[in-house]
Coordinates of C-alpha atoms in Angstrom, one line a residue:
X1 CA 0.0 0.0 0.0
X2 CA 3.1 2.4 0.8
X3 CA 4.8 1.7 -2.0
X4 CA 1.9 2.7 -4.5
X5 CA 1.5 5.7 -2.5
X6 CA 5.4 6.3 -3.1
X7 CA 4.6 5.5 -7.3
X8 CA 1.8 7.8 -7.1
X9 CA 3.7 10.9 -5.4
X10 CA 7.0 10.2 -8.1
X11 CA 4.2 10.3 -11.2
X12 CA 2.3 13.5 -9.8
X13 CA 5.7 14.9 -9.3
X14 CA 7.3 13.9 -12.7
X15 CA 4.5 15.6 -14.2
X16 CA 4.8 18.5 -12.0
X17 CA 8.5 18.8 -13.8
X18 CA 7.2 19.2 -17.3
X19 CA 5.9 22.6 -18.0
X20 CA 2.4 23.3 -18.7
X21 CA 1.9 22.0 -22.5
X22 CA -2.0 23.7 -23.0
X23 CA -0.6 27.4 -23.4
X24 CA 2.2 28.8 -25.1
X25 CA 3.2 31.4 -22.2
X26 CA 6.1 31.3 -19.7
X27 CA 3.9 29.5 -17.4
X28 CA 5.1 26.1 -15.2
X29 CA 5.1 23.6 -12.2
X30 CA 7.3 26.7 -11.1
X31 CA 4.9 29.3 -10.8
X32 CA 2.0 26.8 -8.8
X33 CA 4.8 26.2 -6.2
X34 CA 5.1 29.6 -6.0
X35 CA 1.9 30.6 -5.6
X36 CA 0.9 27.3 -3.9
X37 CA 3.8 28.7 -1.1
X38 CA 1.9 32.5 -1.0
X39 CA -0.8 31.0 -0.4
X40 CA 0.2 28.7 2.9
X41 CA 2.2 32.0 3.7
X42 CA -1.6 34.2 3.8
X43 CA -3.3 31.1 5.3
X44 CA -0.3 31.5 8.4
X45 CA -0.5 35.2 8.8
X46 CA -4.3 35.2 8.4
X47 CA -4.4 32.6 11.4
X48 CA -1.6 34.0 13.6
X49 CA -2.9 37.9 13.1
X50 CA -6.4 36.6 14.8
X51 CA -4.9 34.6 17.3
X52 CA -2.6 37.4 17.9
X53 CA -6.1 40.4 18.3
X54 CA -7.9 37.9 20.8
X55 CA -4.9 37.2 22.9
X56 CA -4.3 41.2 22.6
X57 CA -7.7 41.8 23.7
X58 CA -7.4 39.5 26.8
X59 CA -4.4 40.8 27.8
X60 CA -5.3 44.7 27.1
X61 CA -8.0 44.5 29.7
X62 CA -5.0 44.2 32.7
X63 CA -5.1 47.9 33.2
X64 CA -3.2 50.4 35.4
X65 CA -1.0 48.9 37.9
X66 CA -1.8 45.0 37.2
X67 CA 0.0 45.8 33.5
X68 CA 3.4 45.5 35.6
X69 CA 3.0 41.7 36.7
X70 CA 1.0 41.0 33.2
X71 CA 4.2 41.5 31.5
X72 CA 6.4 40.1 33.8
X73 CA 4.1 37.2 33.7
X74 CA 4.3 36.8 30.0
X75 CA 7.5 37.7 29.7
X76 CA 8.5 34.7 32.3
X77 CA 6.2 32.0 29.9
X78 CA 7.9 33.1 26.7
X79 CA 11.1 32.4 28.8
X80 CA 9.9 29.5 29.7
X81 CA 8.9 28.4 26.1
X82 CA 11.8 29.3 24.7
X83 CA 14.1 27.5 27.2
X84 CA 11.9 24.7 27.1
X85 CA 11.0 23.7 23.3
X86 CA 13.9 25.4 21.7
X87 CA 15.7 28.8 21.1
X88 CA 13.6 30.0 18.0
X89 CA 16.9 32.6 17.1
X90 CA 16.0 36.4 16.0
X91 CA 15.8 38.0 12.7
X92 CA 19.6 38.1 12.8
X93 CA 19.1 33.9 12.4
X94 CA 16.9 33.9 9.7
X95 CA 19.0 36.4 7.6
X96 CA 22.4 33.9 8.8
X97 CA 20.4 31.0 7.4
X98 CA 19.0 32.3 4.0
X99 CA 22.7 33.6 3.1
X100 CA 25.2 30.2 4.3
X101 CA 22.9 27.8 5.0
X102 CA 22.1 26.8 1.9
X103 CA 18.7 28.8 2.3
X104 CA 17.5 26.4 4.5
X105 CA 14.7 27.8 7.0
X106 CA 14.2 25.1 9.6
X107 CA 10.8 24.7 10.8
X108 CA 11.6 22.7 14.2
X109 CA 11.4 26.0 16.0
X110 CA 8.4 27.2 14.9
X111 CA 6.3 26.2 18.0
X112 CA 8.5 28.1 20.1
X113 CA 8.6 31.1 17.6
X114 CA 4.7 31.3 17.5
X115 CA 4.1 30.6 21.6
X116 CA 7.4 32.8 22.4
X117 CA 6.2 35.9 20.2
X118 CA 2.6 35.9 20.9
X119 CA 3.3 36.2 24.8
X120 CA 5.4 39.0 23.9
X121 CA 3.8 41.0 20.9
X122 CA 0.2 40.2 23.1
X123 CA 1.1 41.6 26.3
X124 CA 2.6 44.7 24.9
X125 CA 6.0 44.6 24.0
X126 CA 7.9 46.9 21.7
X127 CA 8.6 44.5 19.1
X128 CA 6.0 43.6 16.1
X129 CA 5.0 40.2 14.3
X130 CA 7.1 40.8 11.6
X131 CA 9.8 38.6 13.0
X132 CA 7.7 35.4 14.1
X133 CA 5.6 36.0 10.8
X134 CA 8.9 35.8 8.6
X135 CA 10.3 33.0 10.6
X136 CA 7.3 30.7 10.1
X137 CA 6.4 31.6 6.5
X138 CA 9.9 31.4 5.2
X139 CA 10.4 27.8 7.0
X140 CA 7.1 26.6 5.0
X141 CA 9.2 27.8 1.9
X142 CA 11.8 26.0 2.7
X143 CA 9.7 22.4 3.6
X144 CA 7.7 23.2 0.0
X145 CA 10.8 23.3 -1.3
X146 CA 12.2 20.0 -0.5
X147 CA 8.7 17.9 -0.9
X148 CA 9.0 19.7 -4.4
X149 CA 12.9 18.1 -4.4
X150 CA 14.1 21.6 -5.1
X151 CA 18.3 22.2 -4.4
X152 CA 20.7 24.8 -3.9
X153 CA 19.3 28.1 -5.8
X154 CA 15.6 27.3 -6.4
X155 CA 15.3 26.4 -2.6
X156 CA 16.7 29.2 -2.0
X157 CA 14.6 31.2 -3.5
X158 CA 11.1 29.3 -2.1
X159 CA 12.3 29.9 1.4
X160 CA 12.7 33.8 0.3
X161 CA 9.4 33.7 -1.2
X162 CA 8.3 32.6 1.5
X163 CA 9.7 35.2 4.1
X164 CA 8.2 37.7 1.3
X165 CA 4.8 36.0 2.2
X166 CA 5.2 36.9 5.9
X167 CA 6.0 40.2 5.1
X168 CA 3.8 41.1 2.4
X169 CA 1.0 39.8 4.7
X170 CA 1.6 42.2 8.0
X171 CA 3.0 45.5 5.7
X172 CA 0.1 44.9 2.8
X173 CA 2.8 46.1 0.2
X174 CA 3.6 43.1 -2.5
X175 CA 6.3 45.0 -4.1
X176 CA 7.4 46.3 -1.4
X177 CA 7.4 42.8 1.1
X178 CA 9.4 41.2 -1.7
X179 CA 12.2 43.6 -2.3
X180 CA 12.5 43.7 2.0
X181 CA 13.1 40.2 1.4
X182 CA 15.9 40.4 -0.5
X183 CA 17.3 44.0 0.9
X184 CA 17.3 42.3 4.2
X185 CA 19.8 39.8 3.3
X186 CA 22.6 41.8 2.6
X187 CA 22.3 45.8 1.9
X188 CA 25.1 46.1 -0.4
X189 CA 24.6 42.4 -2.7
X190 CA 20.7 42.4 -2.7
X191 CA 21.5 41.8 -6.4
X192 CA 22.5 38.5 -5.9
X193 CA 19.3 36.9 -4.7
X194 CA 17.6 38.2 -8.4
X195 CA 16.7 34.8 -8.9
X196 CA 14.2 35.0 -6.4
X197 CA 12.5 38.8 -6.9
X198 CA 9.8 36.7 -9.0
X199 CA 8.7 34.0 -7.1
X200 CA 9.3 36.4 -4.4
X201 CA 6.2 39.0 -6.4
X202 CA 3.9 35.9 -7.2
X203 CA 4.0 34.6 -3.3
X204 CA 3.6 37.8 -2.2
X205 CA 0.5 38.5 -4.3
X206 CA -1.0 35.2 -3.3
X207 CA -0.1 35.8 0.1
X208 CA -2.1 39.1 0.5
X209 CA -5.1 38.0 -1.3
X210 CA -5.3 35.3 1.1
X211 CA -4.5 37.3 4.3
X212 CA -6.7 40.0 2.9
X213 CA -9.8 37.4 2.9
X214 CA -9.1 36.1 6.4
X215 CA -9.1 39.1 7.9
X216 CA -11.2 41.2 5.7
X217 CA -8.6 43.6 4.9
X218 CA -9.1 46.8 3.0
X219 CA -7.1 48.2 0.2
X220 CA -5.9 51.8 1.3
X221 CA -3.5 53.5 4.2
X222 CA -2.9 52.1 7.4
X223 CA -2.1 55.4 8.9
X224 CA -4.1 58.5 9.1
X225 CA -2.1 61.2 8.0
X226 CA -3.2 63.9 5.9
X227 CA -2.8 64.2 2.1
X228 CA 0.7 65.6 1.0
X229 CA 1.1 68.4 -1.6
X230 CA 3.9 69.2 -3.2
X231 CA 5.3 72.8 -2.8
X232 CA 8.6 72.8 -4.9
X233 CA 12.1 71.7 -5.1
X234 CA 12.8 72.6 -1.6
X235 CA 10.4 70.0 -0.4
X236 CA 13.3 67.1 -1.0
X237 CA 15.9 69.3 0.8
X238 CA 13.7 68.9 4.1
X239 CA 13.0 65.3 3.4
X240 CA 16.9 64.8 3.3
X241 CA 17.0 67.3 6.6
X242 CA 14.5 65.4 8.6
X243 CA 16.4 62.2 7.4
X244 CA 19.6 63.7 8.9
X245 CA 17.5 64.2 12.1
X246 CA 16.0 60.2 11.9
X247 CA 19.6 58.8 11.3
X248 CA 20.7 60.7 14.5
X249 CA 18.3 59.0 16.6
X250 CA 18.8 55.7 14.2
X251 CA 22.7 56.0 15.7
X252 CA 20.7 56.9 19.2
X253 CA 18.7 53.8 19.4
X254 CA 21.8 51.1 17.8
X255 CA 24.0 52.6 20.8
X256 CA 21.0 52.2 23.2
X257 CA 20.3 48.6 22.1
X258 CA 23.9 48.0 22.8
X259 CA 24.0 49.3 26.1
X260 CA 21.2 47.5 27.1
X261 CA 22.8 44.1 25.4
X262 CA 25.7 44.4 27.4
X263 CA 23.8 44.9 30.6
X264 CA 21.9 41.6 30.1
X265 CA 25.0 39.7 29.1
X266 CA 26.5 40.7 32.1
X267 CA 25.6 37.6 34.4
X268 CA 24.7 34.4 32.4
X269 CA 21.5 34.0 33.7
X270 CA 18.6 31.6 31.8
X271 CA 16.9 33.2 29.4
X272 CA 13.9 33.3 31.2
X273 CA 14.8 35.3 34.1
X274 CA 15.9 38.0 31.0
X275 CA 12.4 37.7 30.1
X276 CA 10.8 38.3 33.2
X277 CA 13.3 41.1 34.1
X278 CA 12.6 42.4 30.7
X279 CA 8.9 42.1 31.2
X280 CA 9.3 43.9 34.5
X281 CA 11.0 47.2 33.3
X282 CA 8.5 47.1 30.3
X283 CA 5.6 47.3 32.7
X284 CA 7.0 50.0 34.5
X285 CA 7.2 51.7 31.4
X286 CA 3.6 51.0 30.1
X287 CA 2.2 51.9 33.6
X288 CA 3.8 55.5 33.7
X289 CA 3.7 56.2 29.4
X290 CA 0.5 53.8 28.2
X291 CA 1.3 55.2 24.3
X292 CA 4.6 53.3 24.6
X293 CA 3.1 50.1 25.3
X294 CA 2.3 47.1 22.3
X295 CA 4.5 47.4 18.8
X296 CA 2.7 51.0 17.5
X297 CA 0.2 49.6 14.1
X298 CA -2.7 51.1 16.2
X299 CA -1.0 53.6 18.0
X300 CA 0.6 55.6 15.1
X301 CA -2.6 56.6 14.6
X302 CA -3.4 57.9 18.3
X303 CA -0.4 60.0 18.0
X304 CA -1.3 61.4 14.9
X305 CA -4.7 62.4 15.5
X306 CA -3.9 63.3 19.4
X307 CA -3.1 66.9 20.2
X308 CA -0.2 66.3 22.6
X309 CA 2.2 68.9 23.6
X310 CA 5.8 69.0 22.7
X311 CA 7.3 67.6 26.6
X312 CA 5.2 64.6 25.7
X313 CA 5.8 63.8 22.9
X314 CA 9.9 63.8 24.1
X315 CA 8.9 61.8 26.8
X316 CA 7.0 59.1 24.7
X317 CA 10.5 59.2 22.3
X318 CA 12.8 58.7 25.0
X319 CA 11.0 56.0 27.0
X320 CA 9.2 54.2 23.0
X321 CA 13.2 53.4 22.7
X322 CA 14.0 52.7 25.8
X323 CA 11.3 49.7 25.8
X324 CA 12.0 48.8 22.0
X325 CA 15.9 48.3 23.4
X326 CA 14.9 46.3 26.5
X327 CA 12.1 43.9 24.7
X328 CA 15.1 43.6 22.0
X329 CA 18.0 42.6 24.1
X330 CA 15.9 40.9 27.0
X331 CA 15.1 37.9 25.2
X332 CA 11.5 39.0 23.9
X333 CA 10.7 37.6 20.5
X334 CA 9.5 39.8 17.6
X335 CA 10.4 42.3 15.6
X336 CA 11.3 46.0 15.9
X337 CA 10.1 47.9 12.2
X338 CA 6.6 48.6 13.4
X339 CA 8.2 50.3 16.7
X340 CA 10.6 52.2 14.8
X341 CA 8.1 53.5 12.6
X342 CA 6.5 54.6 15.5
X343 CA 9.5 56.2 16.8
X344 CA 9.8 58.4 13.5
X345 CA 6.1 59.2 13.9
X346 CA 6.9 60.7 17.2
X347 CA 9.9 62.6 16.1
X348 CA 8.1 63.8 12.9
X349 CA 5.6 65.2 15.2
X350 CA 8.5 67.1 17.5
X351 CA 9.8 68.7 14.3
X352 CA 6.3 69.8 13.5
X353 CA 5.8 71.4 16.6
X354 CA 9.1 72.9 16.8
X355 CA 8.7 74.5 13.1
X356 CA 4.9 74.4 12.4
X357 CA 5.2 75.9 9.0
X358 CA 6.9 72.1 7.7
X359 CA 4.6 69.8 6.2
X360 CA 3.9 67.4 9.8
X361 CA 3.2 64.2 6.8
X362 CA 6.5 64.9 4.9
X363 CA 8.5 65.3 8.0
X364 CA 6.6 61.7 9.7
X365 CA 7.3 59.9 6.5
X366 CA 10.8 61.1 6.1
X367 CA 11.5 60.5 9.5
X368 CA 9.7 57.1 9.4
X369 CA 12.1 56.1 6.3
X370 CA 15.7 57.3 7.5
X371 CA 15.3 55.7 11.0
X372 CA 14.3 52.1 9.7
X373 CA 16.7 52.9 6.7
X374 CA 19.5 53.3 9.1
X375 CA 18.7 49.9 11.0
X376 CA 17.7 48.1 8.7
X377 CA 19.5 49.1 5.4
X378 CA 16.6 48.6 3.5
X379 CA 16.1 51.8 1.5
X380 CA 14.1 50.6 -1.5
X381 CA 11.5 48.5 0.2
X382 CA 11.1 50.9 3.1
X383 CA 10.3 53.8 0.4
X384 CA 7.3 51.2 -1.4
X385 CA 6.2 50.2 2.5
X386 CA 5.8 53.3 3.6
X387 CA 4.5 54.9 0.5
X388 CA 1.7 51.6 1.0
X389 CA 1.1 52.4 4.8
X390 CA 0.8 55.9 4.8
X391 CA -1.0 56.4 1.3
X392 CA 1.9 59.0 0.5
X393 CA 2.3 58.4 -2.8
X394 CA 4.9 60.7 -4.4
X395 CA 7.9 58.1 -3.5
X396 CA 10.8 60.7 -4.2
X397 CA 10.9 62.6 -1.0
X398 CA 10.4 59.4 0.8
X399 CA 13.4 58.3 -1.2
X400 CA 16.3 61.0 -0.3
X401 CA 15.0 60.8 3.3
X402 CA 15.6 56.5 3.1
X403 CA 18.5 57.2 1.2
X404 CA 19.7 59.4 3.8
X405 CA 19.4 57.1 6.2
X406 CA 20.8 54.3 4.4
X407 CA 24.2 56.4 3.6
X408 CA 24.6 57.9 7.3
X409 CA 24.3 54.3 9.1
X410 CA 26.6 53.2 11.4
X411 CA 29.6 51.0 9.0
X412 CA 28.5 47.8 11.2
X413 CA 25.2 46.8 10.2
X414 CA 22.8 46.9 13.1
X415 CA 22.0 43.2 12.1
X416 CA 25.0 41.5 12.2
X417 CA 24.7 38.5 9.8
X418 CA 24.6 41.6 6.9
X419 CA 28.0 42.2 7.8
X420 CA 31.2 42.6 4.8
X421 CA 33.1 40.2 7.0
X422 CA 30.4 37.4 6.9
X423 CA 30.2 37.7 3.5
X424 CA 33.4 37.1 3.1
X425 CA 33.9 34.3 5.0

């Protein structure tokens, strides 16, 4: 019985090899295991982003004081998880593994990834589903991959169509989820993962069709901000200005994360007493500054519709990347592009109070760009994202302001696996 099983899997995958004979277009076995890999990817973010809003909503009622042991509570059970059924690795693993492991995305870890990050993104920490959402959907790339018997460049390029599933699905940008794929690999030799910018498009559009009908998602912006209209030539001299001023606090928040790093590295305790020391301080920090509290997708839009005063809205920078550096470096699981957009919101919002006569959307956006730019070195992707999530659609300010950010980074990459010297090696 198992071996005609076996013969019927080798003849439905021998036919799967020959290219579609009924049409004379560029059309194969290819572009089904591409979609077919989208579409897993939508079905996973769909499920995980409504898992994710009812375990937010249970946790969100634990108001006031009680938010301080909530977080300290999930911050000890991700802990636990994670020391328990496996170390599910950051997004500094996942970029490791797509660029010298042979693309391979193993999906051992993904229970711990998925119970890990939804203790953490749930309960309110600075740090978004990106991460957990990339992990998970790039790992199904990856095992679609070798049940299709793909090797070295074509797997490859699976598990990156895959990661572009993850995060097409949470940033609702195709183009622009697909080229953070590849710009997120390595910022300088993006080129060299070409192969994979189609599959990467086709799982991506599959991906957010499916997401889309899960969660009844809408086509427009995320963000409320207000229309931008462009006044003249001078308007990409402030973009590149208020990137200058996002880079700074880029620089502000890499030396802040390493601060913080060290400080937790100092004893080698077990990662779950990080999390629960983590989840402590966080609390704090959400009891005193509630804005600060969960990654910032709903919470961009408090700020910008809020009339809050300009000491505020300093405070709310400060302590935003003061938790954003403690959930990073404290063992919390998820990732920090959401946060940081939130970050530039807030610091767009300073320079508009400081000098009301700037446009307050061109100075967000730009600010938005340079700082996740600066991180990330993503400068292409974050200028489609953003253009996506905020509805700005003239992409050139948003450009020199990403550019900027992308030129003034730090020479060591914020993620370390995009490093020269591993490339190298």
């Amino acid at each position: 019985m198992k071996i005609n099983r076996r013969r019927r899997l080798v003849r439905t995958f021998n036919l799967l090899d020959q290219p579609i004979r009924f049409n004379p277009f560029v059309f194969s076995r290819t572009f089904f295991m591409w979609a077919i890999t989208g579409l897993v990817g939508g079905i996973i973010a769909g499920l995980y982003w409504i898992l994710l809003e009812h375990f937010t909503e249970f946790l969100h009622q634990f108001q006031g004081w009680m938010v301080i042991p909530t977080m300290a509570i999930s911050g000890l059970l991700a802990g636990l998880v994670i020391h328990f059924i496996g170390d599910p690795g950051e997004i500094h693993l996942i970029v490791n593994n797509i660029r010298f492991n042979k693309g391979k995305l193993e999906p051992k870890n993904n229970p711990s990834m998925i119970l890990s990050s939804l203790f953490c993104v749930a309960s309110g920490g600075s740090l978004g589903p990106e991460a957990p959402l990339v992990q998970v959907t790039g790992s199904t790339g990856t095992y679609l991959g070798k049940l299709f018997r793909l090797k070295g460049e074509e797997l490859r390029s699976l598990s990156i169509a895959g990661m572009a599933s993850g995060f097409t699905a949470l940033f609702g940008a195709p183009l622009g989820g697909s080229l953070f794929s590849l710009e997120i690999l390595h910022h300088k030799h993006a080129v060299e993962y070409y192969r994979a910018i189609i599959p990467a498009l086709v799982a991506s559009c599959f991906s957010y069709l499916m997401f889309a009908l899960i969660i009844h998602l809408g086509i427009g912006a995320t963000w409320d901000l207000k229309a931008y209209h462009y006044t003249g030539v001078y308007d990409f001299a402030y973009a590149t200005a208020f990137g200058i001023v996002g880079t700074l606090f880029g620089w502000i928040f890499i030396f802040v994360v390493k601060f913080f790093k060290k400080a937790f590295e100092y004893r080698k305790f077990p990662i779950y007493i990080k999390t629960l020391v983590g989840g402590i301080l966080l609390g704090i920090i959400a009891f005193y500054f509630p804005l600060t509290r969960y990654f910032g997708h709903h919470e961009v839009n408090e700020l910008i519709n809020g009339s809050y005063t300009l000491n505020f809205l300093i405070i709310i920078l400060i302590f935003k990347i003061l938790a954003i550096a403690i959930t990073v470096t404290s063992g919390w699981r998820g990732g920090f592009i959401i946060p940081l957009f939130f970050v530039g919101t807030t610091l767009g919002l300073i320079i508009h109070h400081l000098f009301p006569n700037v446009d307050k959307t061109l100075a967000i956006v730009s600010c938005m760009a340079a700082i996740n730019a600066c991180v990330t070195r993503t400068p292409m992707s974050t200028t489609i994202i953003l253009g996506t999530l905020t509805g700005f659609t003239y992409f050139v300010p948003i450009l020199f302001a990403s550019l900027t950010g992308y030129f003034m980074a730090p020479k060591i990459p914020f993620i370390g696996s995009q490093s020269e010297k591993l490339s190298e090696e």
